[in-house]
Each structure stands twice: as C-alpha cells, then as structure tokens.
Coordinates of C-alpha atoms in Angstrom, one line a residue:
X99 CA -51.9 25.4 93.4
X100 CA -51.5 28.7 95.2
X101 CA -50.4 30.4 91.9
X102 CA -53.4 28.8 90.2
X103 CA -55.5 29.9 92.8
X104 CA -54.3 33.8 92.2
X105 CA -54.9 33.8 88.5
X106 CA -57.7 31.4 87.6
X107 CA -60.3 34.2 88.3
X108 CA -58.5 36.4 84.8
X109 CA -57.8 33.6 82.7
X110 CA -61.4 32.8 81.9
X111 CA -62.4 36.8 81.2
X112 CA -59.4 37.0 78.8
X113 CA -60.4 33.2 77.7
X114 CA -64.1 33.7 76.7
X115 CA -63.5 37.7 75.5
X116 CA -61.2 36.0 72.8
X117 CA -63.9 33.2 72.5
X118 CA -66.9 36.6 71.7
X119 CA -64.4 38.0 69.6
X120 CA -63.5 35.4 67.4
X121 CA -67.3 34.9 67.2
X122 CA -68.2 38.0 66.2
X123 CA -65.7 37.8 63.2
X124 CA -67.8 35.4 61.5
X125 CA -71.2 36.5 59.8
X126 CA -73.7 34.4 61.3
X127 CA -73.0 36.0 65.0
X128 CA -72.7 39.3 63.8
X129 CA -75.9 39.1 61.8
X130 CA -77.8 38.0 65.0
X131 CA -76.8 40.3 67.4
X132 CA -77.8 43.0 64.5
X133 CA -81.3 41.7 64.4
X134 CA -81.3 41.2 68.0
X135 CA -80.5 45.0 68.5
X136 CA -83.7 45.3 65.7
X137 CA -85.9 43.8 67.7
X138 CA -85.1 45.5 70.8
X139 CA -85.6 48.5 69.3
X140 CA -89.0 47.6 67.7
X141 CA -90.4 46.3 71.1
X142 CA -88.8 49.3 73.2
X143 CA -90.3 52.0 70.7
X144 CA -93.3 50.4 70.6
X145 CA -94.0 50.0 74.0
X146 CA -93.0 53.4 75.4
X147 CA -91.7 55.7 71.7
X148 CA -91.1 58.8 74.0
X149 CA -88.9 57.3 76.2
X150 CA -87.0 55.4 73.2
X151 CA -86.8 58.6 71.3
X152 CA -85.6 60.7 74.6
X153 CA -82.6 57.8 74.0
X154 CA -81.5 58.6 71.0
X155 CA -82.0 62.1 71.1
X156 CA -79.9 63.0 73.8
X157 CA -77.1 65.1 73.3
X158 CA -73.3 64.3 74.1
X159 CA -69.8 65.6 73.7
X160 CA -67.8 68.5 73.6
X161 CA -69.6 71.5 72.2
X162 CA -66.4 73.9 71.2
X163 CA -65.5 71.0 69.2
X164 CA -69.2 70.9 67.5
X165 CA -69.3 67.6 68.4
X166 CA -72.2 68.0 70.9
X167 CA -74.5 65.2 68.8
X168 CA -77.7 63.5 69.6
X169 CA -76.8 59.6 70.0
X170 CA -78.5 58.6 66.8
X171 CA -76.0 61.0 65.1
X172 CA -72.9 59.0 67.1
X173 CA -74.5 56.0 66.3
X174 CA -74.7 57.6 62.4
X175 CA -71.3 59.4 62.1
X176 CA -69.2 57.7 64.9
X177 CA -69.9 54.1 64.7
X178 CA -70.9 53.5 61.1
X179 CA -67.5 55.1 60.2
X180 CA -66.0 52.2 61.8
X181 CA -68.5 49.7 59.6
X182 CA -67.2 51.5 56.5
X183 CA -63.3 51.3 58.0
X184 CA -64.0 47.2 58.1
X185 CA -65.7 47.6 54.6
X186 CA -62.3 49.9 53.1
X187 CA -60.4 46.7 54.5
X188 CA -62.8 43.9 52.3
X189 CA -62.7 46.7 49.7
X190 CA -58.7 46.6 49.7
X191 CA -58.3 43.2 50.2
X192 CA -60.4 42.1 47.0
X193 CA -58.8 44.7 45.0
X194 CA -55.1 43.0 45.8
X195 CA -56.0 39.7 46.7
X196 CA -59.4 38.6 45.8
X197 CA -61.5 38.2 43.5
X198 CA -61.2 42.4 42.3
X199 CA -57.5 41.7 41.5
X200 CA -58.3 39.9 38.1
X201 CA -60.1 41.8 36.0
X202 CA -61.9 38.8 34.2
X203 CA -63.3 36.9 37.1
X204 CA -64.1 40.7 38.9
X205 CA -66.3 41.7 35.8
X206 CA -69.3 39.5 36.9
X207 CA -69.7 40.9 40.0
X208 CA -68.9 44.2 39.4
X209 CA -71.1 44.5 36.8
X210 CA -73.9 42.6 38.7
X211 CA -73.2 45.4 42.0
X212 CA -73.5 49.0 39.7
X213 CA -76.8 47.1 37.3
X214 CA -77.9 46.7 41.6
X215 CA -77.3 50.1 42.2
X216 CA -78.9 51.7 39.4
X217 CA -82.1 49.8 38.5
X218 CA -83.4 49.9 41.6
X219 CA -82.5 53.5 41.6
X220 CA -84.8 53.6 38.5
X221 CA -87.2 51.1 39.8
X222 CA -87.8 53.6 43.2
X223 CA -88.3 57.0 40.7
X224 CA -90.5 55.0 39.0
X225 CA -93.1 53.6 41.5
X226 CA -92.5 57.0 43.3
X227 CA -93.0 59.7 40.7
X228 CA -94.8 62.9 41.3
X229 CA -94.5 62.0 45.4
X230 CA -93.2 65.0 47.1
X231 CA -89.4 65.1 47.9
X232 CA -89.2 61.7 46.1
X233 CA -86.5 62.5 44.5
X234 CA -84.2 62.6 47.7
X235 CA -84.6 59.4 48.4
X236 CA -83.7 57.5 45.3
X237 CA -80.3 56.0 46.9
X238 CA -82.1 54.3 49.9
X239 CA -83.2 51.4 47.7
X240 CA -79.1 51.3 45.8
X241 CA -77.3 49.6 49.4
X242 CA -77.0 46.1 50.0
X243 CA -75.8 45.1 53.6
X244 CA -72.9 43.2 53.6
X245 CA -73.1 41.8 57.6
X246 CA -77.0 40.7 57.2
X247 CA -77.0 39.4 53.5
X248 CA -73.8 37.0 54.2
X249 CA -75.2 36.1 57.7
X250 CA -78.5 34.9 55.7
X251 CA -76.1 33.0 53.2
X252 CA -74.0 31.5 55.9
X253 CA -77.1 30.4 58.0
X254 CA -79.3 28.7 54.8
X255 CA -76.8 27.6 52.6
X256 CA -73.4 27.0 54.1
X257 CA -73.3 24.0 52.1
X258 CA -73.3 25.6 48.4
X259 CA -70.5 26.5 46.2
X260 CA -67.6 29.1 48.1
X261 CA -67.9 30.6 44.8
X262 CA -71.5 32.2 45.4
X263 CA -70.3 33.4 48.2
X264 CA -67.6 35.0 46.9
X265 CA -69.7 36.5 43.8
X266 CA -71.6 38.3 47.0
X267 CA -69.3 39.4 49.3
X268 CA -67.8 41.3 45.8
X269 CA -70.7 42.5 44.8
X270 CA -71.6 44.0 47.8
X271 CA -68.1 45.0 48.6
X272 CA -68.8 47.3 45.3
X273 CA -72.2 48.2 46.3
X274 CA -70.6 49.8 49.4
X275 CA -67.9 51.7 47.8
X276 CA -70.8 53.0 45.5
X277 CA -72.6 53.6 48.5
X278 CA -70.1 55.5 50.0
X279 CA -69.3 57.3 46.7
X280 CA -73.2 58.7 46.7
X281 CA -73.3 59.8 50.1
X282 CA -70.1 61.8 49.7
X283 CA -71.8 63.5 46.2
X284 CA -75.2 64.0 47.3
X285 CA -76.0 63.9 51.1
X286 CA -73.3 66.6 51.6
X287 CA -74.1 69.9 52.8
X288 CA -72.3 73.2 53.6
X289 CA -69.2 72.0 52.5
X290 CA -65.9 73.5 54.5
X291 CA -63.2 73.5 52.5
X292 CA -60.6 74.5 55.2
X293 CA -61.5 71.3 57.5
X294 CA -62.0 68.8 54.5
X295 CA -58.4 69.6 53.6
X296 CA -57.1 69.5 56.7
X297 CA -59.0 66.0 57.0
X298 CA -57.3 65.0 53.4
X299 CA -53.8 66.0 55.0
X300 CA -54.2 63.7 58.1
X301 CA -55.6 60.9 55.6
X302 CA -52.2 61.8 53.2
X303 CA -50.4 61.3 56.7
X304 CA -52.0 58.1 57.3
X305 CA -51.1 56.6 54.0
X306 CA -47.4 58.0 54.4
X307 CA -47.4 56.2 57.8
X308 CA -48.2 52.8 56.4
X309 CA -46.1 53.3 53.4
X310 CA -43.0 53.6 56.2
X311 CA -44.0 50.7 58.1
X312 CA -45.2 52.6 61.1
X313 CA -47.3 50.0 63.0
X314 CA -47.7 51.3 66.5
X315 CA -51.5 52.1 67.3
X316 CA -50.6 55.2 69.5
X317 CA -49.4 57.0 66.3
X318 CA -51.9 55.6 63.7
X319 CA -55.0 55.6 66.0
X320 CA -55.0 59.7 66.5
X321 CA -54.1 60.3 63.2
X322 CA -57.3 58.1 62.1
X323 CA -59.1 59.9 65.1
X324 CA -58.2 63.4 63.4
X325 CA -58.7 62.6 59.9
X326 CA -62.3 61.3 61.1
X327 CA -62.9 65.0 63.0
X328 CA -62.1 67.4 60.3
X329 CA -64.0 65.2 57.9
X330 CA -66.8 65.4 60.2
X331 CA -66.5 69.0 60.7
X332 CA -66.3 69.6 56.7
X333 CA -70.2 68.7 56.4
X334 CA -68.8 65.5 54.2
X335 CA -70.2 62.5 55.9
X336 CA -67.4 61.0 58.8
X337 CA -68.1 57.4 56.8
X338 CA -66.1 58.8 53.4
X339 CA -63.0 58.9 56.3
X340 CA -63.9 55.4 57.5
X341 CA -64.0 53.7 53.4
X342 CA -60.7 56.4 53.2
X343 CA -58.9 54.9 56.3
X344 CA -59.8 51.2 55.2
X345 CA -58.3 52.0 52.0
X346 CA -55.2 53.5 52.6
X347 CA -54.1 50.3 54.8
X348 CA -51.4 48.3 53.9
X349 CA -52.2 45.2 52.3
X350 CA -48.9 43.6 51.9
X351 CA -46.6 42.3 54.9
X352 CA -43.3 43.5 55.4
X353 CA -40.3 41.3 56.0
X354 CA -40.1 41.7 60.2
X355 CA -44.7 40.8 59.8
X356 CA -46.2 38.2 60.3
X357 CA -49.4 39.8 59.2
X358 CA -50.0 42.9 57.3
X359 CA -52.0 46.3 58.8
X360 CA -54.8 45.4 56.8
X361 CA -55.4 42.0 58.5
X362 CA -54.5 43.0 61.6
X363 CA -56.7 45.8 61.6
X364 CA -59.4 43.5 60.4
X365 CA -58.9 41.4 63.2
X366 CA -59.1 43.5 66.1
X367 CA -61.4 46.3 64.7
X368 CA -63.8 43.5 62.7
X369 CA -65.3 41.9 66.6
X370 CA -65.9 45.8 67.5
X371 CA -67.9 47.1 64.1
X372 CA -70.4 43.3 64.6
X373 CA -70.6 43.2 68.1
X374 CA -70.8 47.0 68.8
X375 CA -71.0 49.7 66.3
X376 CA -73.5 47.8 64.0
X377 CA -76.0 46.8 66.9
X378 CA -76.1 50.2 68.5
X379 CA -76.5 51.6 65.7
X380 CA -79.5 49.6 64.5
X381 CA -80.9 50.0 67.8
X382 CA -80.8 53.6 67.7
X383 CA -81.8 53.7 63.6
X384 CA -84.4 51.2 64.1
X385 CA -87.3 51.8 66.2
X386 CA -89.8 52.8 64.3
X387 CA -93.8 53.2 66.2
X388 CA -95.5 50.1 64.3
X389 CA -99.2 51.6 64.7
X390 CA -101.7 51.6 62.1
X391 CA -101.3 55.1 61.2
X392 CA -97.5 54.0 60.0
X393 CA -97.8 50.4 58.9
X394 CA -100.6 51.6 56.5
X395 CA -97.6 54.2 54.8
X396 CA -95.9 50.7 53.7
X397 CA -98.6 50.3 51.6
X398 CA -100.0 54.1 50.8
X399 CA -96.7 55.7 50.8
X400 CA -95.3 56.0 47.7
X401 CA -92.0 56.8 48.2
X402 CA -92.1 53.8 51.0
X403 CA -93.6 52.0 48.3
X404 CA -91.0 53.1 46.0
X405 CA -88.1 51.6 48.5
X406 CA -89.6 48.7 48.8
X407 CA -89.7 47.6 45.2
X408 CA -86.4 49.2 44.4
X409 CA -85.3 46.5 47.3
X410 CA -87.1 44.3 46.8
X411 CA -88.1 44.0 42.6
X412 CA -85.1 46.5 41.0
X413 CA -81.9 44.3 43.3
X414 CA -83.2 41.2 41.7
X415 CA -83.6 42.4 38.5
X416 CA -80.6 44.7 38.9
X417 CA -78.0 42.3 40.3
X418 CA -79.3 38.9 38.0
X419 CA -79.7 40.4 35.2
X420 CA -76.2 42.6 35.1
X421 CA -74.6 39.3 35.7
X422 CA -76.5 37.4 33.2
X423 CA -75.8 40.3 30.4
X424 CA -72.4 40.4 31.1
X425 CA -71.9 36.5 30.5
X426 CA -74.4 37.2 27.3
X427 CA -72.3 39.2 25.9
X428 CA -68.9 37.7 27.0
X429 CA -67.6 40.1 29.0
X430 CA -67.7 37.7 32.1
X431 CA -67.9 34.0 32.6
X432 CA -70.7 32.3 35.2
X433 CA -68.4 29.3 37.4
X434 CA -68.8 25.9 36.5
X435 CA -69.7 25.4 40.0
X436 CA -72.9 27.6 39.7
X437 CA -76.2 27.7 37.6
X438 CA -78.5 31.0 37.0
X439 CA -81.1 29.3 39.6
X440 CA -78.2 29.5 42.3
X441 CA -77.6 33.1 40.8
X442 CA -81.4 34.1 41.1
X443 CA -81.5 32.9 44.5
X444 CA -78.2 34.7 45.9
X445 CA -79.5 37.9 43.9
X446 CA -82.5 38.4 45.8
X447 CA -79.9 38.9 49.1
X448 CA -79.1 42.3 47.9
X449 CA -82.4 43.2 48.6
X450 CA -81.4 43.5 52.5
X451 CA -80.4 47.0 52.3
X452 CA -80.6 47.3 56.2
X453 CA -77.5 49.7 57.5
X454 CA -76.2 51.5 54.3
X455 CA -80.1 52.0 53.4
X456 CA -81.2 53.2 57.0
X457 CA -78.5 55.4 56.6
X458 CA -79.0 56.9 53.3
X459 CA -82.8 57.4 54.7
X460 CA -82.1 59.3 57.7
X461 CA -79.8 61.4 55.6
X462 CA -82.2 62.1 52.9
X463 CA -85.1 62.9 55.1
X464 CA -83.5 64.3 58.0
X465 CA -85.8 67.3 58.8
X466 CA -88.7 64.9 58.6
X467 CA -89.5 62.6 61.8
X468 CA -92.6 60.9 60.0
X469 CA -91.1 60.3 56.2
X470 CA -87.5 59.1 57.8
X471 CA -89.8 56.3 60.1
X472 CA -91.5 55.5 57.3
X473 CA -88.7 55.0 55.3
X474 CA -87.3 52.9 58.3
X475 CA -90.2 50.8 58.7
X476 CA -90.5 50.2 54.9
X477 CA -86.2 48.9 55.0
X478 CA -86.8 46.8 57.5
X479 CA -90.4 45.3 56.0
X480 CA -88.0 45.0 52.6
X481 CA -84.7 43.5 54.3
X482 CA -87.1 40.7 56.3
X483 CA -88.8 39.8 53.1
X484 CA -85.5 39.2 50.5
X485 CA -83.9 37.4 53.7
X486 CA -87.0 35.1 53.8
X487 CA -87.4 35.0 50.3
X488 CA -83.9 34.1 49.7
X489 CA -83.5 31.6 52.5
X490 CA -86.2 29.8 50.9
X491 CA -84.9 29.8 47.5
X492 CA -81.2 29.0 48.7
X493 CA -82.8 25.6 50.7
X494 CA -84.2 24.5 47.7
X495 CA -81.3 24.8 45.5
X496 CA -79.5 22.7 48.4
X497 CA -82.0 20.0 48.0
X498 CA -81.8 20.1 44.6
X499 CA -78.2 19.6 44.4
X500 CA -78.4 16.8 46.7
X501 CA -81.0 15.2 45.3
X502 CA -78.9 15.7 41.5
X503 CA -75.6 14.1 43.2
X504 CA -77.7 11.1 44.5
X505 CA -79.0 10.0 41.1
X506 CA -76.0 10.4 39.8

C-alpha cells in the first residue's frame, strides 16, 4: 500500500500523456485542436489586433546565429518543418508500402493531386488577371491540407469505403510534395550556396546514418537539427529539410527491430506536429481583423477572389476531373467500392488549403501586412466552405448507400 501510495501520483501523468498522445495521432483530434487554435486567434485578433500582433511579432533567439525571428516566422520555419518531416514520413511510406508503390492503382490519385495543383493554379490567374502582384500568389490556391481534409472525412463519413480515404490521403500526400517542390523553386530568395551545401552534407549524413542502422536519437536528432539550420540560413525554406528528413528515413525494419525509423519516428514526432506545431502555428498564421474594411476584400479583392475559386471551383474541377480522365482514357481504374458521386464529394476536400496555403500566402506577400490578411482571411473563408460543402455531400452519399443496401 505504502509503495502504491509513493507512485500513484506519476502513474496517471505518464497514463493520460500516452492517452493525449495516442489521440492526437488520429485525425479527428488533430483537426480540432487546429480549428480550436483558429478560432482563438480570430476572437483574440479581433478583440484586441495590437496586442495579438505584438504576439507574433516578437523577436526570439540567438542573433549571431541569424536566428533572432519574430514568432510567426518560428511558427513558419521551425514548426511547419516538423509538419512537412510527418508529411516526408506519409510521403515515404506510400512510396514503399502504400498505395504509391504500385504504379497502376497510384495513377488515379496521382494524376487527380498535380490536375489539383495546376487548374486551380490556372483558375486563380484567371479570376485574378491584371490585379497587381497577382502573379505571386498563384500557388496559394495549389495546397490541400492533409490534417483538416482527413479530419473532415473521418468526422462525416467514417463509415464509407477505406478506399476513398486512401485515394485522399495519396492525393494529398502528392499535393504536399508538390507543395513543397514550389516553395523550394519560387519562394526562395538570396540563395547561399555555401550553407545550402553544408545543409545537403548533414542531410547526406542523415541518410548514411539510417542506411547503417544508427537508431539512437542523440546522434540523429542534431544531425536533423543542423541540416534544418544551414537550410534555414541558405534562404531555401527550413520545410524543404523537413520533406528531406521525412524522406531519407528508413522504411524497412532491420533484423534486431521491431519497428522501422520511419514508424517510429511517426509515432513519437506525429502527437507533437497535431498537438503542437500545427495549432501554434495556425494561431500565430491565423488571426486576421474581421472588420468591414477586410471582409469586403473577400468579395472586392481580386486576388482574394482569385484564391477563393482556385480553392474552392479549380480543386474540384482539378482533382475530379484528373481522376475521371485518367479512368477515361485507361490509364487508371476507379475501385469497385466507389462511384464518381463518392469521387465528387471527396474532391471538394482538397479545397481546405488551410496550412500549406497560409503558408505559401505569407511567403508570397510577405512585405505586405494588408494583401497577406487578406489572403488569410480569404483561406480560411475557402477552407470552411469545402469542409461544409463536403461534409454535406459525404452525409448524403452515406444515406444513399444505406438506403441502396436496405432495398437490396
């Protein structure tokens, strides 16, 4: 009893921390405490902005290091490179063991994710021609949000196919490496050659670390750590180091595993990039000042304008009809468990750009306080509406089926 009595006040904290963590590694939780964080950050910013925007633009960290950043640029740099390690992981993971490692059942999703990249790409230049600075901002509208879309999907319609939400999590496991792949090309500015080469030679070092088995966290963490520094210092965006990281893990498990580096990286890291990283980084991303001087942009603004039908119009039209062309002209095949009115409904999900969108905003319209809330304001107003949209859609198809099953 007396030995009880010393240890029962631990147990419970190690108990329940499991308990959160295990939580967060689904996509429901994670997906909440994102919006939660959203909402915060609406209400605070609109309640007091100043005090909201003191927040996030205070400075911390070493200055000989040039790491002295505002906290939305942590938030940006430091936290969403731990999103994008989790998303390297997914990326890695499909490529060996999902649905990416056979080429015939990949090529409906893959084709669906880059048709959802570039028509609403084409879609935003569109609605937005002849805008000033337009033109930086034609990726905002490309990202689909892999946490928030599959949260939706897991929420409304945990009862369809596993099939559709496989096609999804591909897709947008595509749609982030594409993602990823724009921001290193065109949001990169005075490029160092000296650091981004020291920052490949600590990612070669990583990979040559897995490749020997080395699995203790000591030696693999600062590597990561300084890969993620001299990428940051190179003017390429830290995230590319993240998707790089996730990437170079090792898939397979060696004879003495019981679990490879990718999956136990997954684990442990996953429950940190929901419950952390994400959240505090759409609180810091999010707050926009909701008055009517900014909520009449989202219907004035044309680049606003512009992100919102890429979102909402050009991912529906991107990501259905790639997948239906590529079944039309048989370079895929649609899964007996699915129709195209399940595919229509799951397609309007990767219009919740959200993070990767947020991101690409604040990147393309840095110098520019009013066009990057706007911009904000008009991702969010997209993201609610295709979550809405498809929620609705995806409850209806449930019906449906049920209703099909009981007459037969």
């Amino acid at each position: 009893m007396r030995r009880a009595a010393q240890i029962w006040p631990f147990r419970p904290t190690v108990r329940y921390t499991r308990q959160v963590a295990e939580a967060l590694r689904t996509e429901t939780i994670g997906g909440i405490v994102m919006l939660v964080a959203t909402v915060v950050a609406l209400i605070w910013a609109n309640i007091s902005y100043e005090s909201y925007d003191a927040l996030r633009s205070t400075k911390i960290g070493p200055e000989f290091l040039h790491l002295d950043l505002e906290l939305v640029k942590w938030a940006q740099n430091g936290l969403l490179t731990i999103f994008f390690f989790v998303a390297g992981l997914e990326v890695k993971e499909e490529f060996v063991h999902g649905e990416l490692s056979n080429l015939k059942k990949a090529a409906l999703p893959i084709i669906a994710a880059f048709a959802g990249m570039a028509v609403p790409a084409i879609v935003y230049l569109l609605v937005s021609w002849g805008a000033p600075d337009a033109a930086r901002g034609w990726a905002i509208p490309t990202a689909t949000d892999i946490a928030f879309a599959l949260a939706v999907l897991a929420v409304t319609a945990s009862a369809m196919p596993s099939s559709l939400r496989a096609f999804l999590l591909t897709c947008a496991v595509v749609d982030d490496l594409g993602a990823i792949t724009i921001i290193a090309l065109f949001y990169t500015d005075g490029l160092n050659l000296l650091m981004l080469g020291a920052g490949i030679l600590f990612l070669v070092l990583y990979w040559y670390l897995q490749r020997k088995h080395v699995t203790s966290w000591w030696v693999l963490v600062p590597v990561a750590l300084l890969a993620w520094y001299f990428v940051e210092v190179s003017g390429v965006h830290a995230t590319v180091a993240g998707v790089a990281l996730g990437l170079l893990t090792r898939v397979h498990s060696g004879p003495d595993e019981d679990y490879s580096p990718c999956e136990r990286a997954d684990h442990y890291v996953r429950p940190i990039s929901a419950g952390f990283a994400v959240p505090v980084f759409a609180f810091l991303s999010a707050g926009v000042l909701l008055d009517n001087e900014s909520l009449s942009l989202i219907f004035t603004d044309r680049i606003v304008l512009g992100v919102i039908a890429g979102l909402l119009i050009g991912k529906f039209l991107g990501v259905f009809g790639g997948a239906w062309l590529s079944v039309r002209l048989g370079l895929a095949r649609l899964s007996d468990e699915l129709n195209w009115r399940d595919m229509a409904a799951v397609s309007i999900l990767g219009g919740i750009g959200f993070t990767v969108s947020l991101l690409i905003g604040n990147l393309a319209y840095s110098g520019d306080v009013a066009r990057t809330n706007a911009v904000t304001a008009g991702v969010l107003a997209a993201s609610f509406a295709a979550s809405v949209a498809a929620a609705v859609l995806l409850r209806v198809r449930i019906r449906n089926r049920l209703n099909a099953q009981d007459d037969v």
